[in-house]
JSON list of C-alpha atoms in Angstrom, two decimals:
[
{"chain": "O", "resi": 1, "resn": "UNK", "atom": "CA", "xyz": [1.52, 8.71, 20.82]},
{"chain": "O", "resi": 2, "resn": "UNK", "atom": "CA", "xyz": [2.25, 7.04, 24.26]},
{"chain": "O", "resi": 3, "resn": "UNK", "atom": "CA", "xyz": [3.85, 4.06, 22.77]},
{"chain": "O", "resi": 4, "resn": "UNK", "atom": "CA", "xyz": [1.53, 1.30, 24.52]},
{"chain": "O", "resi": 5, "resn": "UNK", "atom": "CA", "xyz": [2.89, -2.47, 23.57]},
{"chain": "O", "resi": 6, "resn": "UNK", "atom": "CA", "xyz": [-0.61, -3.63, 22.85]},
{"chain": "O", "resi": 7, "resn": "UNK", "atom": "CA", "xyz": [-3.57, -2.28, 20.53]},
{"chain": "O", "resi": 8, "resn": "UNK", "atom": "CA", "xyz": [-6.78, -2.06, 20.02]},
{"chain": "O", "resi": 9, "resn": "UNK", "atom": "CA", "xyz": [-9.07, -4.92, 21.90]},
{"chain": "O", "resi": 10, "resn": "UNK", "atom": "CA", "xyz": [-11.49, -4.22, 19.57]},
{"chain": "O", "resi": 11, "resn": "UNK", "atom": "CA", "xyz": [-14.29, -6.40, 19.92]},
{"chain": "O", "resi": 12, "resn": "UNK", "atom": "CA", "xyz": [-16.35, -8.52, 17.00]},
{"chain": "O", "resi": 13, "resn": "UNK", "atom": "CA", "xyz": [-19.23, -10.79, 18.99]},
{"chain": "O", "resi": 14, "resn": "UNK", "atom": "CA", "xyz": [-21.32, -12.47, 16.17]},
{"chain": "O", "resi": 15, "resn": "UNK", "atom": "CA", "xyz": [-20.24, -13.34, 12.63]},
{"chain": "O", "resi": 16, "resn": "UNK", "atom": "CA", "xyz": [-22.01, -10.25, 11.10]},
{"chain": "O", "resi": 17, "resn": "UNK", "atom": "CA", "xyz": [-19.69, -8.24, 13.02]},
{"chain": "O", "resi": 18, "resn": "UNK", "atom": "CA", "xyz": [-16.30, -9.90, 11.30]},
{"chain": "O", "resi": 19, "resn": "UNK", "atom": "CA", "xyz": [-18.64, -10.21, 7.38]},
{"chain": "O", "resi": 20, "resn": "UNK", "atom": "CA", "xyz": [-19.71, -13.50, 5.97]},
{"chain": "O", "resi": 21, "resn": "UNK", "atom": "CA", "xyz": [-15.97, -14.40, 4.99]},
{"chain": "O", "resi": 22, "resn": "UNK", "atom": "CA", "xyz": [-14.06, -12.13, 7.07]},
{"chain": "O", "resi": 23, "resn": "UNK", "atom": "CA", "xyz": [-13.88, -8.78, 4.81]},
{"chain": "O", "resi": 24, "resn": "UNK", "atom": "CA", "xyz": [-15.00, -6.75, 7.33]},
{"chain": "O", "resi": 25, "resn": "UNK", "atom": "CA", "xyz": [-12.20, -7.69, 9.97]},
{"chain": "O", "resi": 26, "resn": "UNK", "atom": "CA", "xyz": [-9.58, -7.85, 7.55]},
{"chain": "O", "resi": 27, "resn": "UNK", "atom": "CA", "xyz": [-10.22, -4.40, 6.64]},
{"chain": "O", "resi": 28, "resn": "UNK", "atom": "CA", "xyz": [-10.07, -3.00, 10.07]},
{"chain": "O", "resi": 29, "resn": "UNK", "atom": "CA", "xyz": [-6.65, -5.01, 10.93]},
{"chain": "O", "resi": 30, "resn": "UNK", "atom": "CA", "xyz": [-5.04, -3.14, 7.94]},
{"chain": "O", "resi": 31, "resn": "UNK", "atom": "CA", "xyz": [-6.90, 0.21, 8.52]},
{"chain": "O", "resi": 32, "resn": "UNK", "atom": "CA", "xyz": [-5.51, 0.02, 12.40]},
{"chain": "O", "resi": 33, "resn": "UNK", "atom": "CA", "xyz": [-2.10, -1.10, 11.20]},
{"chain": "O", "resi": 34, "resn": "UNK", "atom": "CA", "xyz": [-1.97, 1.82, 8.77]},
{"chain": "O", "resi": 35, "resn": "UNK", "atom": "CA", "xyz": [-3.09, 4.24, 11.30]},
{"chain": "O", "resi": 36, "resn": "UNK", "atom": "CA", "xyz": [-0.39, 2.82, 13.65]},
{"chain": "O", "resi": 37, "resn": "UNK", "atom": "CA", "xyz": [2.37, 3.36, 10.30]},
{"chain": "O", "resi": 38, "resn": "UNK", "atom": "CA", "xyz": [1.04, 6.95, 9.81]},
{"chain": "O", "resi": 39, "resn": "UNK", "atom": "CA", "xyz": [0.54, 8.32, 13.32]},
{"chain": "O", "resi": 40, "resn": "UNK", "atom": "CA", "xyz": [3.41, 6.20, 15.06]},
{"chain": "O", "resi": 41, "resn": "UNK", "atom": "CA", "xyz": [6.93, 7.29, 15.73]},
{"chain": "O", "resi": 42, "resn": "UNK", "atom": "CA", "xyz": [9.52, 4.54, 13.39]},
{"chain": "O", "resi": 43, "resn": "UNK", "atom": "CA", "xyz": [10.09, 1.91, 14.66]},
{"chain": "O", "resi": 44, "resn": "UNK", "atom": "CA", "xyz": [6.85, 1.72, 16.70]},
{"chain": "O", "resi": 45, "resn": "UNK", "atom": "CA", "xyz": [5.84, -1.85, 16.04]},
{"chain": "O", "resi": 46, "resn": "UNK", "atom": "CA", "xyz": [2.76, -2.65, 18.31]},
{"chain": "O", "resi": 47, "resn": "UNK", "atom": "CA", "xyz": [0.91, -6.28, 19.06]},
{"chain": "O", "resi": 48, "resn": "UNK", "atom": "CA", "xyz": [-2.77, -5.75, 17.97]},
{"chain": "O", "resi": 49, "resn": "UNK", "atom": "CA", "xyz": [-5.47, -7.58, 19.65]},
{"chain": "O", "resi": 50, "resn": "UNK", "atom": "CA", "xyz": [-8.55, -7.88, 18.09]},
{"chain": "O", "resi": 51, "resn": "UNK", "atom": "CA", "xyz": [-11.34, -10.80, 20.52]},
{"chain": "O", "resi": 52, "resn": "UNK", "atom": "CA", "xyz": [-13.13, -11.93, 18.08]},
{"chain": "O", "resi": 53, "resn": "UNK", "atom": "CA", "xyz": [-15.23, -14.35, 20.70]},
{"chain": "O", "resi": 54, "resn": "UNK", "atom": "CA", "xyz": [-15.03, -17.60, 18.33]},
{"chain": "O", "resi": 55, "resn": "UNK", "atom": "CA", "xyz": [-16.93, -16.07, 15.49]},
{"chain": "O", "resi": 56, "resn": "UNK", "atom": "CA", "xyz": [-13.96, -16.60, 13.05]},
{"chain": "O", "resi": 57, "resn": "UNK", "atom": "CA", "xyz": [-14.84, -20.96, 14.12]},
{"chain": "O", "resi": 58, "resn": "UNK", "atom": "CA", "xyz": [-18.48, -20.20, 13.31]},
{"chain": "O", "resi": 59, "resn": "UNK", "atom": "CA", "xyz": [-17.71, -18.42, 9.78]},
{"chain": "O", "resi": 60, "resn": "UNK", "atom": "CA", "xyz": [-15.09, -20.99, 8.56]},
{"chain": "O", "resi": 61, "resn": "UNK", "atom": "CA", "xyz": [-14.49, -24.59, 9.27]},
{"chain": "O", "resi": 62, "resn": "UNK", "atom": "CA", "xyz": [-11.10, -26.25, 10.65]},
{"chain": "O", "resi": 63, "resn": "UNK", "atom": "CA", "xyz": [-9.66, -26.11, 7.58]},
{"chain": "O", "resi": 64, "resn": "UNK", "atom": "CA", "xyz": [-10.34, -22.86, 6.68]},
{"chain": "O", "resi": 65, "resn": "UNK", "atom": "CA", "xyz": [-9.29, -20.87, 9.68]},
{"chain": "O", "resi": 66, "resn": "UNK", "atom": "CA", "xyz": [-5.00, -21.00, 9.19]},
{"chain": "O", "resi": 67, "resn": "UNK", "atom": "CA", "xyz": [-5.80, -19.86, 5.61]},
{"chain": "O", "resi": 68, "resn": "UNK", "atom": "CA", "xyz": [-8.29, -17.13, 6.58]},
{"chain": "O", "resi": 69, "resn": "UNK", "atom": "CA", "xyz": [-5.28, -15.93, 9.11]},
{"chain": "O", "resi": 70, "resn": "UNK", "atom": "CA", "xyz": [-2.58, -16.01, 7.15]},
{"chain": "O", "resi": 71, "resn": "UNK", "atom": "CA", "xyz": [-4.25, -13.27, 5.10]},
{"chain": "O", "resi": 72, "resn": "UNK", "atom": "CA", "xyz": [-3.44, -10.68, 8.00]},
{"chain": "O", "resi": 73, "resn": "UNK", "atom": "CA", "xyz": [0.18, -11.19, 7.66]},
{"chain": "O", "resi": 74, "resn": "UNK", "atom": "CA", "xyz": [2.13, -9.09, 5.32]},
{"chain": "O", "resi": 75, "resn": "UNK", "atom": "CA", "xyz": [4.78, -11.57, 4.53]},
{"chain": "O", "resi": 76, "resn": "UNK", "atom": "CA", "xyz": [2.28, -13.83, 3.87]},
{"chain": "O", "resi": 77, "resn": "UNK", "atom": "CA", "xyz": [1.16, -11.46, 1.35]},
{"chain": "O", "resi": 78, "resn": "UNK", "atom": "CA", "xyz": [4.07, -11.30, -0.07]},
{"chain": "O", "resi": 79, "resn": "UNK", "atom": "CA", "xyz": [4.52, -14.89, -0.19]},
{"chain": "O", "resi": 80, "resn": "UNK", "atom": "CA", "xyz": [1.20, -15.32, -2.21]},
{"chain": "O", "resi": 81, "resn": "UNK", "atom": "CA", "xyz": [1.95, -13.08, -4.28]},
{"chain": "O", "resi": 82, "resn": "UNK", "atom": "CA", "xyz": [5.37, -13.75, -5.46]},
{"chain": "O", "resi": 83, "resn": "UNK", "atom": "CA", "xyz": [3.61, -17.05, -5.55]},
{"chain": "O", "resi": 84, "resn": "UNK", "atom": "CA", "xyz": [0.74, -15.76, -8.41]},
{"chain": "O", "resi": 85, "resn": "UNK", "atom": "CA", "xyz": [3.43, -13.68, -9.92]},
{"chain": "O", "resi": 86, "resn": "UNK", "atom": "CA", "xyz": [5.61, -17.29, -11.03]},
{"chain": "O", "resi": 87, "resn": "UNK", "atom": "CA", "xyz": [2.73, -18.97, -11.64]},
{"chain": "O", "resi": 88, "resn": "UNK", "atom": "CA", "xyz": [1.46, -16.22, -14.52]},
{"chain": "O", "resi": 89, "resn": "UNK", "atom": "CA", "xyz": [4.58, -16.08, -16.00]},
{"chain": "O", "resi": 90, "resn": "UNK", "atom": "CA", "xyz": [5.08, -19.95, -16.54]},
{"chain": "O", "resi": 91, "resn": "UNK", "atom": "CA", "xyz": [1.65, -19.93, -18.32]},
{"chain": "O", "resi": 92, "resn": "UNK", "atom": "CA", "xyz": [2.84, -16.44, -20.02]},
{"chain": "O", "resi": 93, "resn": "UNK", "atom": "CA", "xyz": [-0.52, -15.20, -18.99]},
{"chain": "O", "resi": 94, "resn": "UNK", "atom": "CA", "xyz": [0.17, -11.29, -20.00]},
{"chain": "O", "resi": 95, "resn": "UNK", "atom": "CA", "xyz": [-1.58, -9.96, -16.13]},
{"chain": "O", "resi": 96, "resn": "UNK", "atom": "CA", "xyz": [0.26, -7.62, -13.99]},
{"chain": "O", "resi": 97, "resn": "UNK", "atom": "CA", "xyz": [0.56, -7.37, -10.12]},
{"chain": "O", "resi": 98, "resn": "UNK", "atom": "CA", "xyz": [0.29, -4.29, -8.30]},
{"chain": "O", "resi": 99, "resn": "UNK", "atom": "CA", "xyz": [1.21, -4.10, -4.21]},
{"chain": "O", "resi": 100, "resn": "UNK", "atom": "CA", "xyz": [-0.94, -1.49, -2.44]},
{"chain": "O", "resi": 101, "resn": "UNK", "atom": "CA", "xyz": [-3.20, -1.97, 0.51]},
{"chain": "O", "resi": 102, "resn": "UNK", "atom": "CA", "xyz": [0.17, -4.00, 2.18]},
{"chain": "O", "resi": 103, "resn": "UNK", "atom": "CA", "xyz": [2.70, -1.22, 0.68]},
{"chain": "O", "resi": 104, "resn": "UNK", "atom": "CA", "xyz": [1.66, 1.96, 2.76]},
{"chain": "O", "resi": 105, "resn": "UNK", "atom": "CA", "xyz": [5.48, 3.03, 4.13]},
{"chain": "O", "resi": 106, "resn": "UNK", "atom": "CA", "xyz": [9.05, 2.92, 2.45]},
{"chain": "O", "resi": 107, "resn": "UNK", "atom": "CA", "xyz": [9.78, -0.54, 4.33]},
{"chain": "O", "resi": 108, "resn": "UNK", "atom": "CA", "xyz": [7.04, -2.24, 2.84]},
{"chain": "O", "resi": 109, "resn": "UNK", "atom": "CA", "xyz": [8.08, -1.21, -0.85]},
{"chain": "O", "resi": 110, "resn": "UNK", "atom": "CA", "xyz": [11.05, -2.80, -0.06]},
{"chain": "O", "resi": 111, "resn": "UNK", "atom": "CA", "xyz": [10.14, -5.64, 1.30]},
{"chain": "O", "resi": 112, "resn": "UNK", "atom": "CA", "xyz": [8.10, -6.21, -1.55]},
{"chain": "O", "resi": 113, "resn": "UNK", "atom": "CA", "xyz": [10.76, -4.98, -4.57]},
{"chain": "O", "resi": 114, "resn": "UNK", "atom": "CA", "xyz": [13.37, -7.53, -2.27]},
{"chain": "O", "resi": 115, "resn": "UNK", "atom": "CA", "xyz": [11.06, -10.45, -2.55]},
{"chain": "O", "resi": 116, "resn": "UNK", "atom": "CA", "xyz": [10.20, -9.97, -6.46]},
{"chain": "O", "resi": 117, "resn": "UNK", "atom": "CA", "xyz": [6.50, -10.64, -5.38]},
{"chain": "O", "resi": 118, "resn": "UNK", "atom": "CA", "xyz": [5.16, -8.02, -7.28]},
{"chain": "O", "resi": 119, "resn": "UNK", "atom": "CA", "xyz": [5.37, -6.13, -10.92]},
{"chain": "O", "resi": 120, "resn": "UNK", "atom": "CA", "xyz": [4.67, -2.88, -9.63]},
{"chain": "O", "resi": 121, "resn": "UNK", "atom": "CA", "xyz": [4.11, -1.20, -6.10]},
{"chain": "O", "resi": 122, "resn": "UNK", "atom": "CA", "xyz": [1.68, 1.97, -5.64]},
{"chain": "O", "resi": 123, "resn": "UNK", "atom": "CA", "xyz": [3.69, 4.46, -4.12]},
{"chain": "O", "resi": 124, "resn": "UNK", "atom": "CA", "xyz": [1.31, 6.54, -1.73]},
{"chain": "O", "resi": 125, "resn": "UNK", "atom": "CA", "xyz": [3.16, 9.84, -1.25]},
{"chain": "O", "resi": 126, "resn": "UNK", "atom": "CA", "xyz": [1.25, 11.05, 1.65]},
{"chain": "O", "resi": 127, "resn": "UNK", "atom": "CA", "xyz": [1.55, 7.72, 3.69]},
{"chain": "O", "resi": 128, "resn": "UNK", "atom": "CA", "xyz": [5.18, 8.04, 3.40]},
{"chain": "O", "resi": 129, "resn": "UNK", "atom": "CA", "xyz": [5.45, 11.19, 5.30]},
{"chain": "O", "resi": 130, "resn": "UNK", "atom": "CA", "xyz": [7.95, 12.99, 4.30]},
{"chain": "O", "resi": 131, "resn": "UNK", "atom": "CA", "xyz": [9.03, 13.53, 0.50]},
{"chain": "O", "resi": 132, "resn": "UNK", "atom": "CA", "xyz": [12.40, 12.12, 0.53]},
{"chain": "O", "resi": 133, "resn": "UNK", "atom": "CA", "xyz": [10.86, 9.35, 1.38]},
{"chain": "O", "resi": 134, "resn": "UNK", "atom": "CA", "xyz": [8.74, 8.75, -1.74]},
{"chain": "O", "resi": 135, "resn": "UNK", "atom": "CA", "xyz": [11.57, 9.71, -3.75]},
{"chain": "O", "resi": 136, "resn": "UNK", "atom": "CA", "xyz": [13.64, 6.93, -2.15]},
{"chain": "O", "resi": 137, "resn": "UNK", "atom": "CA", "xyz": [11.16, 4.68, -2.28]},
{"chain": "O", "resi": 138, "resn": "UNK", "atom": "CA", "xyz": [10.55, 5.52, -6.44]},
{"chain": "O", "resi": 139, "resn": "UNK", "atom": "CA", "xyz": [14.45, 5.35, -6.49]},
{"chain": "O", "resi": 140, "resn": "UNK", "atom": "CA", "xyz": [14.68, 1.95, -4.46]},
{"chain": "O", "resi": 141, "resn": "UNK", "atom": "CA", "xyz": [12.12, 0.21, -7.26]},
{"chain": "O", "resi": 142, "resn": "UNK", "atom": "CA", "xyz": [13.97, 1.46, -10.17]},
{"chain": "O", "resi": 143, "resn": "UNK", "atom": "CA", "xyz": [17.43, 0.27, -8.94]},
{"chain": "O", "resi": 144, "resn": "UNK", "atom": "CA", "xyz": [15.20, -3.17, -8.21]},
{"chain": "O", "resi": 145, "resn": "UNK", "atom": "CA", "xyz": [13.73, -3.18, -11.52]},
{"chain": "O", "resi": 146, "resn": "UNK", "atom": "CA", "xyz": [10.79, -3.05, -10.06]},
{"chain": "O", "resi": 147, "resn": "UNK", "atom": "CA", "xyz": [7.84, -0.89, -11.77]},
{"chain": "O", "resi": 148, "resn": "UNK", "atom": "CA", "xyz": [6.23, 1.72, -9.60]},
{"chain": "O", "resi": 149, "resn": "UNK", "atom": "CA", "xyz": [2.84, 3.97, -9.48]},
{"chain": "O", "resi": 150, "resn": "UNK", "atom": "CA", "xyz": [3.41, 7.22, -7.82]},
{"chain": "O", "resi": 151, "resn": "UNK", "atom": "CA", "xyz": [0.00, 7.85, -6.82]},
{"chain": "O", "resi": 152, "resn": "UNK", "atom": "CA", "xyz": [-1.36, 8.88, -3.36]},
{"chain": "O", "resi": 153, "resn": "UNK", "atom": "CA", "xyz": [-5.07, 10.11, -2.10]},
{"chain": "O", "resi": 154, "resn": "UNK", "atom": "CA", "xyz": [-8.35, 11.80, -3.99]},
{"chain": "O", "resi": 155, "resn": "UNK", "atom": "CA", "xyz": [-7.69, 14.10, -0.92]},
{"chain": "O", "resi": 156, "resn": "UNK", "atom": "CA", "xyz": [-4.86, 16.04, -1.53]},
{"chain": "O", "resi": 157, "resn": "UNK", "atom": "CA", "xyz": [-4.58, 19.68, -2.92]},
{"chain": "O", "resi": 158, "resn": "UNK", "atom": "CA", "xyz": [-3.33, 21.24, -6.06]},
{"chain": "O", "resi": 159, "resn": "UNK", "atom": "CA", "xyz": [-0.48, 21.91, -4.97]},
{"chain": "O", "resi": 160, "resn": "UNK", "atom": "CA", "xyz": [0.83, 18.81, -3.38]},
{"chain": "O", "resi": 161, "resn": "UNK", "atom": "CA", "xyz": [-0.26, 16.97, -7.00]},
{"chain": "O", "resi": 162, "resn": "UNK", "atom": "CA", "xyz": [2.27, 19.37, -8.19]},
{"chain": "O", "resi": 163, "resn": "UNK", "atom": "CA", "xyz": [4.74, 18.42, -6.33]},
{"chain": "O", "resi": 164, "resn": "UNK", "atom": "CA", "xyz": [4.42, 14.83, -7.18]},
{"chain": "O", "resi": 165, "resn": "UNK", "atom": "CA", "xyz": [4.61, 15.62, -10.49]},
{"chain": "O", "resi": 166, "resn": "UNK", "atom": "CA", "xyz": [7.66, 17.40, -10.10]},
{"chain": "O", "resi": 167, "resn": "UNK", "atom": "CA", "xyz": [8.51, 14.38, -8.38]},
{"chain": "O", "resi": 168, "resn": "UNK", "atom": "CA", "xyz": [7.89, 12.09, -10.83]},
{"chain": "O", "resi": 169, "resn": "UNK", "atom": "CA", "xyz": [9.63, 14.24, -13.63]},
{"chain": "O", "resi": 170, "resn": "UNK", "atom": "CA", "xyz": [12.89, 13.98, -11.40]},
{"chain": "O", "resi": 171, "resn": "UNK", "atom": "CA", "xyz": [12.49, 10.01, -10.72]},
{"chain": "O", "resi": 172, "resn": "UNK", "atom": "CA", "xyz": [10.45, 8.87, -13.69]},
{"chain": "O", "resi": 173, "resn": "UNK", "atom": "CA", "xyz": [8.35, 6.21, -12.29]},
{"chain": "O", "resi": 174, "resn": "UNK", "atom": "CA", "xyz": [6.55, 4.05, -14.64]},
{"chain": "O", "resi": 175, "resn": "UNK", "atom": "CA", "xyz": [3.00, 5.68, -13.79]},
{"chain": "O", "resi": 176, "resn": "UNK", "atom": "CA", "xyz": [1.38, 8.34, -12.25]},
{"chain": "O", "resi": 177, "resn": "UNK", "atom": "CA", "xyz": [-1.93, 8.35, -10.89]},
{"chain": "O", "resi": 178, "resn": "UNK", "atom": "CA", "xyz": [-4.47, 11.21, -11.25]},
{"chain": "O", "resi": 179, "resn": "UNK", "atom": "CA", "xyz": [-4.90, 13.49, -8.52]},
{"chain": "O", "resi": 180, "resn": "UNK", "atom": "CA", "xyz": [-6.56, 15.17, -6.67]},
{"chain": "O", "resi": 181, "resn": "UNK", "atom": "CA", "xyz": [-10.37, 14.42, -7.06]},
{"chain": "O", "resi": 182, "resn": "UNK", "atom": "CA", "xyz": [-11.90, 11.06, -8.21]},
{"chain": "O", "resi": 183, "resn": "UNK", "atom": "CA", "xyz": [-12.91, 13.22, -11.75]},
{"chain": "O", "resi": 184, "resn": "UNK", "atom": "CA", "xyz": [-10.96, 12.58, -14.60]},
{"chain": "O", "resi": 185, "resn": "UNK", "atom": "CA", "xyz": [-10.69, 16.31, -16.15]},
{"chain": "O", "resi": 186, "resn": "UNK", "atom": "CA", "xyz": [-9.26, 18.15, -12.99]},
{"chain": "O", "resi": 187, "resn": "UNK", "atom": "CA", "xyz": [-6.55, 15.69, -12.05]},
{"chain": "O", "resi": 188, "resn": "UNK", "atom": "CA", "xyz": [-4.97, 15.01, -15.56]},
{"chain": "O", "resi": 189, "resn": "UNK", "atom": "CA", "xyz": [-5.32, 18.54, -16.69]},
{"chain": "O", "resi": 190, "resn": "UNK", "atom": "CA", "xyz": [-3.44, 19.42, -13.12]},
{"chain": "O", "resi": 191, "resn": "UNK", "atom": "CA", "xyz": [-0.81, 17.39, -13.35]},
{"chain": "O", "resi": 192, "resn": "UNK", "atom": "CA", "xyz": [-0.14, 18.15, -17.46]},
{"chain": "O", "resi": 193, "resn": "UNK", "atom": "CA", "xyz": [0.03, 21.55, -16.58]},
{"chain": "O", "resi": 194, "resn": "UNK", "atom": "CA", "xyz": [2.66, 20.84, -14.20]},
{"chain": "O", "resi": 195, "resn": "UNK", "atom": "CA", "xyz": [4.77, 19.08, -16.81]},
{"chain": "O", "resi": 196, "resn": "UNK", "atom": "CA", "xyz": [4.16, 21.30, -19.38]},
{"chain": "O", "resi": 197, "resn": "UNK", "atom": "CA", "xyz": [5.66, 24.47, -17.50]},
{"chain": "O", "resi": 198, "resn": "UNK", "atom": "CA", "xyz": [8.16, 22.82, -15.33]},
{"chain": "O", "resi": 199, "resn": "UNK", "atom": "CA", "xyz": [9.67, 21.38, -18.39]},
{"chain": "O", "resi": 200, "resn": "UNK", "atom": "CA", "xyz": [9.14, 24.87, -20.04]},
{"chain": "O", "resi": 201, "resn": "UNK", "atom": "CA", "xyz": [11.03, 26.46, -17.41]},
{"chain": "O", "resi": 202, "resn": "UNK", "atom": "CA", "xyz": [14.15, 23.51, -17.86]},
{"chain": "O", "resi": 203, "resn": "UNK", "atom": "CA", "xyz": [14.36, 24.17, -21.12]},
{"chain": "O", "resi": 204, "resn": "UNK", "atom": "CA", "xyz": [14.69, 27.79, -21.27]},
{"chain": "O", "resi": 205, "resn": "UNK", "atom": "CA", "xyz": [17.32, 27.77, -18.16]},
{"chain": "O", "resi": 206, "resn": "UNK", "atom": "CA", "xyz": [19.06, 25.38, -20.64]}
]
């Protein structure tokens, strides 16, 4: 990657081309700035641009632009949510908050266990690269006391499932999500199998 200061200029001309209240831009910011956390070299910390050619005045009034913005920040995120999180537990209303779409690399779950904004964070083992770095990031939540989901994509193969179940044996994270396929059968029986035999093999080395 050549390191440029400034991404994308993408473009978004009428209203239709951001969605009625914004969903489609929003998406794209965090799909580009996701891209930029899994292609980019650490550290690599780019300005996007996005010209959006006044639409955002014409889909929200004055009023409703800074809030509309402030949901393309993460710390604003984080903000929110810690936010929600105080507000459901003085009205002991028995919901729990997951990070995700904001919590794609190891600084992010951190940010997010430091803040106590959250009651879990997803932990997406291929976004993090390399696998010490999902089990630090597992480790870094349960020295926190934070509660994690090792999960990661639909996309993945036997055998990296495998590993993150070996993973998850070793680190014991509160949950771990199904993979790979969007089934139910192939995932669970994948990653059962996994536990089944590498506990097998622990317990006759013991």
């Amino acid at each position: 990657m050549k390191r440029v200061a400034l991404l994308p200029h993408a473009s978004f001309v009428h209203v239709s081309d951001i969605g009625p209240r914004g969903e489609t831009i929003l998406n794209y910011v965090q799909s580009v700035a996701q891209r930029i956390q899994e292609r980019g070299d650490p550290g690599y910390r780019p300005q996007l641009h996005f010209d959006v050619y006044g639409t955002i005045g014409d889909a929200f009034t004055d009023t409703e632009i800074p809030d509309f913005l402030k949901k393309l920040d993460k710390e604003s995120q984080i903000r929110r949510l810690h936010q929600i999180k105080k507000i459901l537990a003085s009205r002991r209303i028995n919901v729990k908050i997951v990070a995700d779409e904001w919590c794609n690399i190891l600084d992010d779950i951190q940010d997010f266990a430091d803040a106590d904004a959250v009651d879990y964070v997803q932990v997406k083992t291929p976004d993090l690269g390399s696998l010490h770095n999902t089990i630090d990031a597992v480790m870094y939540c349960v020295k926190e006391n934070i509660g994690c989901c090792l999960g990661g994509s639909a996309n993945e193969t036997d055998i990296s499932a495998r590993i993150t179940t070996q993973v998850a044996l070793a680190t014991q994270p509160q949950f771990l999500l199904s993979k790979p396929g969007i089934g139910a059968d192939e995932g669970l029986m994948i990653l059962t199998n996994e536990m089944i035999r590498t506990l097998a093999l622990l317990d006759n080395e013991g």
